[in-house]
């Protein structure tokens, strides 16, 4: 029976849960998540959890923040003048926005508070600092050479989806 090894192209259905059992993401209503093990496109703990699985196997893995999206970093929370959001911005708490600094390099931020003078942004990953549990089911293993190549170079959401990027 073939088991997942580094370099395999794998297809995994998953359900991600917090410690309280609340589901934060799942592939079950769509296609399985596919990725090449060892390419580093997913969180380390998820990739390690799939290693050694056989097609049809199910298992549950529990990840610490360090194995997932890292610890929360208070230095990644900062204030931005509200004028940076244009005239009459439509802002909401917990709204996720894409921020483009002057030096380029877009990144995702969450609005955690705002008033008429400033907006408090959190650029930590929304799952940073959280323990995560994943229920996994390995659906298929293929040779990575069979994976289609995209003009985007393979590093975008059109090439593989899921929460674990």
mmCIF file with all atom_site columns, C-alpha atoms in Angstrom:
data_model
loop_
_atom_site.group_PDB
_atom_site.id
_atom_site.type_symbol
_atom_site.label_atom_id
_atom_site.label_alt_id
_atom_site.label_comp_id
_atom_site.label_asym_id
_atom_site.label_entity_id
_atom_site.label_seq_id
_atom_site.pdbx_PDB_ins_code
_atom_site.Cartn_x
_atom_site.Cartn_y
_atom_site.Cartn_z
_atom_site.occupancy
_atom_site.B_iso_or_equiv
_atom_site.pdbx_formal_charge
_atom_site.auth_seq_id
_atom_site.auth_comp_id
_atom_site.auth_asym_id
_atom_site.auth_atom_id
_atom_site.pdbx_PDB_model_num
ATOM 1   C CA . UNK A 1 1   ? 0.000   0.000  0.000   1.00 0.00 ? 1   UNK A CA 1
ATOM 2   C CA . UNK A 1 2   ? 1.438   3.357  -1.073  1.00 0.00 ? 2   UNK A CA 1
ATOM 3   C CA . UNK A 1 3   ? 1.938   5.913  1.672   1.00 0.00 ? 3   UNK A CA 1
ATOM 4   C CA . UNK A 1 4   ? 2.470   9.659  1.331   1.00 0.00 ? 4   UNK A CA 1
ATOM 5   C CA . UNK A 1 5   ? 6.093   10.727 1.075   1.00 0.00 ? 5   UNK A CA 1
ATOM 6   C CA . UNK A 1 6   ? 7.862   13.990 0.384   1.00 0.00 ? 6   UNK A CA 1
ATOM 7   C CA . UNK A 1 7   ? 7.270   15.132 -3.222  1.00 0.00 ? 7   UNK A CA 1
ATOM 8   C CA . UNK A 1 8   ? 3.914   13.353 -3.688  1.00 0.00 ? 8   UNK A CA 1
ATOM 9   C CA . UNK A 1 9   ? 0.923   15.213 -5.121  1.00 0.00 ? 9   UNK A CA 1
ATOM 10  C CA . UNK A 1 10  ? -1.849  14.495 -2.624  1.00 0.00 ? 10  UNK A CA 1
ATOM 11  C CA . UNK A 1 11  ? -5.596  15.091 -2.427  1.00 0.00 ? 11  UNK A CA 1
ATOM 12  C CA . UNK A 1 12  ? -6.966  15.524 1.093   1.00 0.00 ? 12  UNK A CA 1
ATOM 13  C CA . UNK A 1 13  ? -10.409 16.281 2.448   1.00 0.00 ? 13  UNK A CA 1
ATOM 14  C CA . UNK A 1 14  ? -10.170 18.129 5.747   1.00 0.00 ? 14  UNK A CA 1
ATOM 15  C CA . UNK A 1 15  ? -12.249 19.785 8.414   1.00 0.00 ? 15  UNK A CA 1
ATOM 16  C CA . UNK A 1 16  ? -10.486 22.358 10.591  1.00 0.00 ? 16  UNK A CA 1
ATOM 17  C CA . UNK A 1 17  ? -11.765 23.021 14.098  1.00 0.00 ? 17  UNK A CA 1
ATOM 18  C CA . UNK A 1 18  ? -10.862 25.148 17.098  1.00 0.00 ? 18  UNK A CA 1
ATOM 19  C CA . UNK A 1 19  ? -10.444 23.700 20.611  1.00 0.00 ? 19  UNK A CA 1
ATOM 20  C CA . UNK A 1 20  ? -14.146 24.350 21.312  1.00 0.00 ? 20  UNK A CA 1
ATOM 21  C CA . UNK A 1 21  ? -15.136 22.204 18.309  1.00 0.00 ? 21  UNK A CA 1
ATOM 22  C CA . UNK A 1 22  ? -16.244 25.134 16.120  1.00 0.00 ? 22  UNK A CA 1
ATOM 23  C CA . UNK A 1 23  ? -15.451 24.462 12.440  1.00 0.00 ? 23  UNK A CA 1
ATOM 24  C CA . UNK A 1 24  ? -13.417 27.238 10.784  1.00 0.00 ? 24  UNK A CA 1
ATOM 25  C CA . UNK A 1 25  ? -12.930 25.598 7.381   1.00 0.00 ? 25  UNK A CA 1
ATOM 26  C CA . UNK A 1 26  ? -13.726 22.411 5.507   1.00 0.00 ? 26  UNK A CA 1
ATOM 27  C CA . UNK A 1 27  ? -13.266 20.982 2.031   1.00 0.00 ? 27  UNK A CA 1
ATOM 28  C CA . UNK A 1 28  ? -16.102 18.460 2.378   1.00 0.00 ? 28  UNK A CA 1
ATOM 29  C CA . UNK A 1 29  ? -18.644 20.431 0.326   1.00 0.00 ? 29  UNK A CA 1
ATOM 30  C CA . UNK A 1 30  ? -16.199 20.858 -2.555  1.00 0.00 ? 30  UNK A CA 1
ATOM 31  C CA . UNK A 1 31  ? -13.067 19.368 -4.019  1.00 0.00 ? 31  UNK A CA 1
ATOM 32  C CA . UNK A 1 32  ? -10.315 17.977 -1.834  1.00 0.00 ? 32  UNK A CA 1
ATOM 33  C CA . UNK A 1 33  ? -7.317  20.179 -1.142  1.00 0.00 ? 33  UNK A CA 1
ATOM 34  C CA . UNK A 1 34  ? -4.427  19.216 -3.419  1.00 0.00 ? 34  UNK A CA 1
ATOM 35  C CA . UNK A 1 35  ? -0.769  20.049 -2.899  1.00 0.00 ? 35  UNK A CA 1
ATOM 36  C CA . UNK A 1 36  ? 2.715   18.682 -3.370  1.00 0.00 ? 36  UNK A CA 1
ATOM 37  C CA . UNK A 1 37  ? 4.130   17.547 -0.025  1.00 0.00 ? 37  UNK A CA 1
ATOM 38  C CA . UNK A 1 38  ? 7.317   19.402 0.832   1.00 0.00 ? 38  UNK A CA 1
ATOM 39  C CA . UNK A 1 39  ? 6.818   22.414 -1.447  1.00 0.00 ? 39  UNK A CA 1
ATOM 40  C CA . UNK A 1 40  ? 5.993   24.558 1.586   1.00 0.00 ? 40  UNK A CA 1
ATOM 41  C CA . UNK A 1 41  ? 2.673   25.865 0.281   1.00 0.00 ? 41  UNK A CA 1
ATOM 42  C CA . UNK A 1 42  ? 0.818   24.847 3.424   1.00 0.00 ? 42  UNK A CA 1
ATOM 43  C CA . UNK A 1 43  ? 1.387   25.145 7.132   1.00 0.00 ? 43  UNK A CA 1
ATOM 44  C CA . UNK A 1 44  ? 4.108   22.795 8.310   1.00 0.00 ? 44  UNK A CA 1
ATOM 45  C CA . UNK A 1 45  ? 1.968   20.839 10.773  1.00 0.00 ? 45  UNK A CA 1
ATOM 46  C CA . UNK A 1 46  ? -0.640  20.045 8.116   1.00 0.00 ? 46  UNK A CA 1
ATOM 47  C CA . UNK A 1 47  ? 1.991   18.691 5.707   1.00 0.00 ? 47  UNK A CA 1
ATOM 48  C CA . UNK A 1 48  ? 3.624   16.626 8.460   1.00 0.00 ? 48  UNK A CA 1
ATOM 49  C CA . UNK A 1 49  ? 0.204   15.262 9.437   1.00 0.00 ? 49  UNK A CA 1
ATOM 50  C CA . UNK A 1 50  ? -0.391  13.893 5.944   1.00 0.00 ? 50  UNK A CA 1
ATOM 51  C CA . UNK A 1 51  ? 3.014   12.172 5.743   1.00 0.00 ? 51  UNK A CA 1
ATOM 52  C CA . UNK A 1 52  ? 2.727   8.373  5.889   1.00 0.00 ? 52  UNK A CA 1
ATOM 53  C CA . UNK A 1 53  ? -1.031  8.273  5.244   1.00 0.00 ? 53  UNK A CA 1
ATOM 54  C CA . UNK A 1 54  ? -2.486  5.761  2.755   1.00 0.00 ? 54  UNK A CA 1
ATOM 55  C CA . UNK A 1 55  ? -5.393  6.413  0.359   1.00 0.00 ? 55  UNK A CA 1
ATOM 56  C CA . UNK A 1 56  ? -8.684  6.056  2.242   1.00 0.00 ? 56  UNK A CA 1
ATOM 57  C CA . UNK A 1 57  ? -7.036  6.576  5.631   1.00 0.00 ? 57  UNK A CA 1
ATOM 58  C CA . UNK A 1 58  ? -8.605  9.018  8.082   1.00 0.00 ? 58  UNK A CA 1
ATOM 59  C CA . UNK A 1 59  ? -6.910  10.646 11.043  1.00 0.00 ? 59  UNK A CA 1
ATOM 60  C CA . UNK A 1 60  ? -7.114  13.639 13.328  1.00 0.00 ? 60  UNK A CA 1
ATOM 61  C CA . UNK A 1 61  ? -4.141  15.912 13.986  1.00 0.00 ? 61  UNK A CA 1
ATOM 62  C CA . UNK A 1 62  ? -3.833  18.604 16.637  1.00 0.00 ? 62  UNK A CA 1
ATOM 63  C CA . UNK A 1 63  ? -1.531  21.538 15.919  1.00 0.00 ? 63  UNK A CA 1
ATOM 64  C CA . UNK A 1 64  ? -0.085  24.116 18.288  1.00 0.00 ? 64  UNK A CA 1
ATOM 65  C CA . UNK A 1 65  ? 0.150   27.721 17.066  1.00 0.00 ? 65  UNK A CA 1
ATOM 66  C CA . UNK A 1 66  ? 3.828   27.112 16.253  1.00 0.00 ? 66  UNK A CA 1
ATOM 67  C CA . UNK A 1 67  ? 2.884   24.197 13.961  1.00 0.00 ? 67  UNK A CA 1
ATOM 68  C CA . UNK A 1 68  ? 0.100   26.278 12.411  1.00 0.00 ? 68  UNK A CA 1
ATOM 69  C CA . UNK A 1 69  ? 0.065   30.004 11.765  1.00 0.00 ? 69  UNK A CA 1
ATOM 70  C CA . UNK A 1 70  ? 2.460   31.041 14.532  1.00 0.00 ? 70  UNK A CA 1
ATOM 71  C CA . UNK A 1 71  ? 2.000   33.000 17.716  1.00 0.00 ? 71  UNK A CA 1
ATOM 72  C CA . UNK A 1 72  ? 0.169   36.311 17.693  1.00 0.00 ? 72  UNK A CA 1
ATOM 73  C CA . UNK A 1 73  ? 2.569   39.245 17.478  1.00 0.00 ? 73  UNK A CA 1
ATOM 74  C CA . UNK A 1 74  ? 1.372   42.478 19.079  1.00 0.00 ? 74  UNK A CA 1
ATOM 75  C CA . UNK A 1 75  ? 3.872   44.382 16.880  1.00 0.00 ? 75  UNK A CA 1
ATOM 76  C CA . UNK A 1 76  ? 1.637   43.490 13.935  1.00 0.00 ? 76  UNK A CA 1
ATOM 77  C CA . UNK A 1 77  ? -1.175  45.635 15.340  1.00 0.00 ? 77  UNK A CA 1
ATOM 78  C CA . UNK A 1 78  ? -0.907  49.321 14.486  1.00 0.00 ? 78  UNK A CA 1
ATOM 79  C CA . UNK A 1 79  ? -2.876  52.496 13.802  1.00 0.00 ? 79  UNK A CA 1
ATOM 80  C CA . UNK A 1 80  ? -3.270  54.098 10.377  1.00 0.00 ? 80  UNK A CA 1
ATOM 81  C CA . UNK A 1 81  ? -4.713  57.593 9.776   1.00 0.00 ? 81  UNK A CA 1
ATOM 82  C CA . UNK A 1 82  ? -8.289  57.303 8.563   1.00 0.00 ? 82  UNK A CA 1
ATOM 83  C CA . UNK A 1 83  ? -7.500  59.639 5.643   1.00 0.00 ? 83  UNK A CA 1
ATOM 84  C CA . UNK A 1 84  ? -5.515  56.753 4.114   1.00 0.00 ? 84  UNK A CA 1
ATOM 85  C CA . UNK A 1 85  ? -8.880  55.071 3.429   1.00 0.00 ? 85  UNK A CA 1
ATOM 86  C CA . UNK A 1 86  ? -10.231 57.863 1.190   1.00 0.00 ? 86  UNK A CA 1
ATOM 87  C CA . UNK A 1 87  ? -13.316 60.005 1.680   1.00 0.00 ? 87  UNK A CA 1
ATOM 88  C CA . UNK A 1 88  ? -16.241 58.473 3.577   1.00 0.00 ? 88  UNK A CA 1
ATOM 89  C CA . UNK A 1 89  ? -14.759 54.998 3.946   1.00 0.00 ? 89  UNK A CA 1
ATOM 90  C CA . UNK A 1 90  ? -17.176 52.167 4.680   1.00 0.00 ? 90  UNK A CA 1
ATOM 91  C CA . UNK A 1 91  ? -15.397 50.398 7.525   1.00 0.00 ? 91  UNK A CA 1
ATOM 92  C CA . UNK A 1 92  ? -16.578 47.598 9.795   1.00 0.00 ? 92  UNK A CA 1
ATOM 93  C CA . UNK A 1 93  ? -14.945 45.874 12.744  1.00 0.00 ? 93  UNK A CA 1
ATOM 94  C CA . UNK A 1 94  ? -13.464 42.486 11.778  1.00 0.00 ? 94  UNK A CA 1
ATOM 95  C CA . UNK A 1 95  ? -13.525 43.461 8.085   1.00 0.00 ? 95  UNK A CA 1
ATOM 96  C CA . UNK A 1 96  ? -10.552 42.041 6.214   1.00 0.00 ? 96  UNK A CA 1
ATOM 97  C CA . UNK A 1 97  ? -8.857  44.344 3.739   1.00 0.00 ? 97  UNK A CA 1
ATOM 98  C CA . UNK A 1 98  ? -5.850  44.222 1.446   1.00 0.00 ? 98  UNK A CA 1
ATOM 99  C CA . UNK A 1 99  ? -3.260  46.847 2.359   1.00 0.00 ? 99  UNK A CA 1
ATOM 100 C CA . UNK A 1 100 ? -0.781  48.116 -0.228  1.00 0.00 ? 100 UNK A CA 1
ATOM 101 C CA . UNK A 1 101 ? 2.075   50.000 1.412   1.00 0.00 ? 101 UNK A CA 1
ATOM 102 C CA . UNK A 1 102 ? 4.071   52.569 -0.606  1.00 0.00 ? 102 UNK A CA 1
ATOM 103 C CA . UNK A 1 103 ? 6.937   50.100 -0.984  1.00 0.00 ? 103 UNK A CA 1
ATOM 104 C CA . UNK A 1 104 ? 4.580   47.485 -2.507  1.00 0.00 ? 104 UNK A CA 1
ATOM 105 C CA . UNK A 1 105 ? 3.921   43.953 -1.278  1.00 0.00 ? 105 UNK A CA 1
ATOM 106 C CA . UNK A 1 106 ? 0.175   43.674 -0.579  1.00 0.00 ? 106 UNK A CA 1
ATOM 107 C CA . UNK A 1 107 ? -0.870  41.991 2.659   1.00 0.00 ? 107 UNK A CA 1
ATOM 108 C CA . UNK A 1 108 ? -4.096  41.119 4.427   1.00 0.00 ? 108 UNK A CA 1
ATOM 109 C CA . UNK A 1 109 ? -5.187  43.054 7.517   1.00 0.00 ? 109 UNK A CA 1
ATOM 110 C CA . UNK A 1 110 ? -8.208  42.937 9.806   1.00 0.00 ? 110 UNK A CA 1
ATOM 111 C CA . UNK A 1 111 ? -9.853  46.150 11.059  1.00 0.00 ? 111 UNK A CA 1
ATOM 112 C CA . UNK A 1 112 ? -10.118 45.680 14.807  1.00 0.00 ? 112 UNK A CA 1
ATOM 113 C CA . UNK A 1 113 ? -11.244 49.205 15.701  1.00 0.00 ? 113 UNK A CA 1
ATOM 114 C CA . UNK A 1 114 ? -11.666 52.666 14.191  1.00 0.00 ? 114 UNK A CA 1
ATOM 115 C CA . UNK A 1 115 ? -12.813 56.176 14.958  1.00 0.00 ? 115 UNK A CA 1
ATOM 116 C CA . UNK A 1 116 ? -12.921 59.478 13.055  1.00 0.00 ? 116 UNK A CA 1
ATOM 117 C CA . UNK A 1 117 ? -9.127  59.848 13.248  1.00 0.00 ? 117 UNK A CA 1
ATOM 118 C CA . UNK A 1 118 ? -7.547  56.402 12.937  1.00 0.00 ? 118 UNK A CA 1
ATOM 119 C CA . UNK A 1 119 ? -8.032  52.755 12.025  1.00 0.00 ? 119 UNK A CA 1
ATOM 120 C CA . UNK A 1 120 ? -6.459  49.997 14.134  1.00 0.00 ? 120 UNK A CA 1
ATOM 121 C CA . UNK A 1 121 ? -5.240  47.157 11.895  1.00 0.00 ? 121 UNK A CA 1
ATOM 122 C CA . UNK A 1 122 ? -4.131  43.652 12.812  1.00 0.00 ? 122 UNK A CA 1
ATOM 123 C CA . UNK A 1 123 ? -1.860  41.996 10.238  1.00 0.00 ? 123 UNK A CA 1
ATOM 124 C CA . UNK A 1 124 ? -1.527  38.717 12.134  1.00 0.00 ? 124 UNK A CA 1
ATOM 125 C CA . UNK A 1 125 ? -3.013  35.750 10.278  1.00 0.00 ? 125 UNK A CA 1
ATOM 126 C CA . UNK A 1 126 ? -6.598  35.295 11.576  1.00 0.00 ? 126 UNK A CA 1
ATOM 127 C CA . UNK A 1 127 ? -5.631  31.823 12.871  1.00 0.00 ? 127 UNK A CA 1
ATOM 128 C CA . UNK A 1 128 ? -2.372  32.951 14.530  1.00 0.00 ? 128 UNK A CA 1
ATOM 129 C CA . UNK A 1 129 ? -2.103  32.014 18.196  1.00 0.00 ? 129 UNK A CA 1
ATOM 130 C CA . UNK A 1 130 ? -4.759  29.315 17.981  1.00 0.00 ? 130 UNK A CA 1
ATOM 131 C CA . UNK A 1 131 ? -4.599  25.567 18.514  1.00 0.00 ? 131 UNK A CA 1
ATOM 132 C CA . UNK A 1 132 ? -6.057  23.860 15.452  1.00 0.00 ? 132 UNK A CA 1
ATOM 133 C CA . UNK A 1 133 ? -7.503  20.384 14.970  1.00 0.00 ? 133 UNK A CA 1
ATOM 134 C CA . UNK A 1 134 ? -7.796  18.888 11.496  1.00 0.00 ? 134 UNK A CA 1
ATOM 135 C CA . UNK A 1 135 ? -9.788  15.796 10.598  1.00 0.00 ? 135 UNK A CA 1
ATOM 136 C CA . UNK A 1 136 ? -8.062  14.429 7.486   1.00 0.00 ? 136 UNK A CA 1
ATOM 137 C CA . UNK A 1 137 ? -9.015  11.872 4.853   1.00 0.00 ? 137 UNK A CA 1
ATOM 138 C CA . UNK A 1 138 ? -6.488  11.054 2.139   1.00 0.00 ? 138 UNK A CA 1
ATOM 139 C CA . UNK A 1 139 ? -8.385  10.723 -1.146  1.00 0.00 ? 139 UNK A CA 1
ATOM 140 C CA . UNK A 1 140 ? -5.528  10.144 -3.626  1.00 0.00 ? 140 UNK A CA 1
ATOM 141 C CA . UNK A 1 141 ? -1.767  10.184 -4.169  1.00 0.00 ? 141 UNK A CA 1
ATOM 142 C CA . UNK A 1 142 ? -0.299  11.019 -7.585  1.00 0.00 ? 142 UNK A CA 1
ATOM 143 C CA . UNK A 1 143 ? 3.139   11.606 -8.988  1.00 0.00 ? 143 UNK A CA 1
ATOM 144 C CA . UNK A 1 144 ? 3.898   15.344 -8.823  1.00 0.00 ? 144 UNK A CA 1
ATOM 145 C CA . UNK A 1 145 ? 4.991   15.254 -12.490 1.00 0.00 ? 145 UNK A CA 1
ATOM 146 C CA . UNK A 1 146 ? 1.290   14.739 -13.396 1.00 0.00 ? 146 UNK A CA 1
ATOM 147 C CA . UNK A 1 147 ? 0.320   18.071 -11.835 1.00 0.00 ? 147 UNK A CA 1
ATOM 148 C CA . UNK A 1 148 ? -0.698  20.665 -14.453 1.00 0.00 ? 148 UNK A CA 1
ATOM 149 C CA . UNK A 1 149 ? 1.519   23.725 -14.715 1.00 0.00 ? 149 UNK A CA 1
ATOM 150 C CA . UNK A 1 150 ? -0.132  27.142 -14.693 1.00 0.00 ? 150 UNK A CA 1
ATOM 151 C CA . UNK A 1 151 ? 1.185   30.353 -16.171 1.00 0.00 ? 151 UNK A CA 1
ATOM 152 C CA . UNK A 1 152 ? 1.066   31.888 -12.694 1.00 0.00 ? 152 UNK A CA 1
ATOM 153 C CA . UNK A 1 153 ? 3.928   29.673 -11.556 1.00 0.00 ? 153 UNK A CA 1
ATOM 154 C CA . UNK A 1 154 ? 1.898   27.588 -9.116  1.00 0.00 ? 154 UNK A CA 1
ATOM 155 C CA . UNK A 1 155 ? 2.003   29.926 -6.140  1.00 0.00 ? 155 UNK A CA 1
ATOM 156 C CA . UNK A 1 156 ? -1.541  31.240 -6.222  1.00 0.00 ? 156 UNK A CA 1
ATOM 157 C CA . UNK A 1 157 ? -5.041  30.203 -5.210  1.00 0.00 ? 157 UNK A CA 1
ATOM 158 C CA . UNK A 1 158 ? -5.891  29.124 -8.764  1.00 0.00 ? 158 UNK A CA 1
ATOM 159 C CA . UNK A 1 159 ? -3.362  26.295 -8.414  1.00 0.00 ? 159 UNK A CA 1
ATOM 160 C CA . UNK A 1 160 ? -4.419  24.955 -5.035  1.00 0.00 ? 160 UNK A CA 1
ATOM 161 C CA . UNK A 1 161 ? -7.007  26.102 -2.569  1.00 0.00 ? 161 UNK A CA 1
ATOM 162 C CA . UNK A 1 162 ? -7.876  25.765 1.049   1.00 0.00 ? 162 UNK A CA 1
ATOM 163 C CA . UNK A 1 163 ? -7.206  27.414 4.353   1.00 0.00 ? 163 UNK A CA 1
ATOM 164 C CA . UNK A 1 164 ? -3.765  26.059 4.845   1.00 0.00 ? 164 UNK A CA 1
ATOM 165 C CA . UNK A 1 165 ? -1.743  28.408 2.666   1.00 0.00 ? 165 UNK A CA 1
#
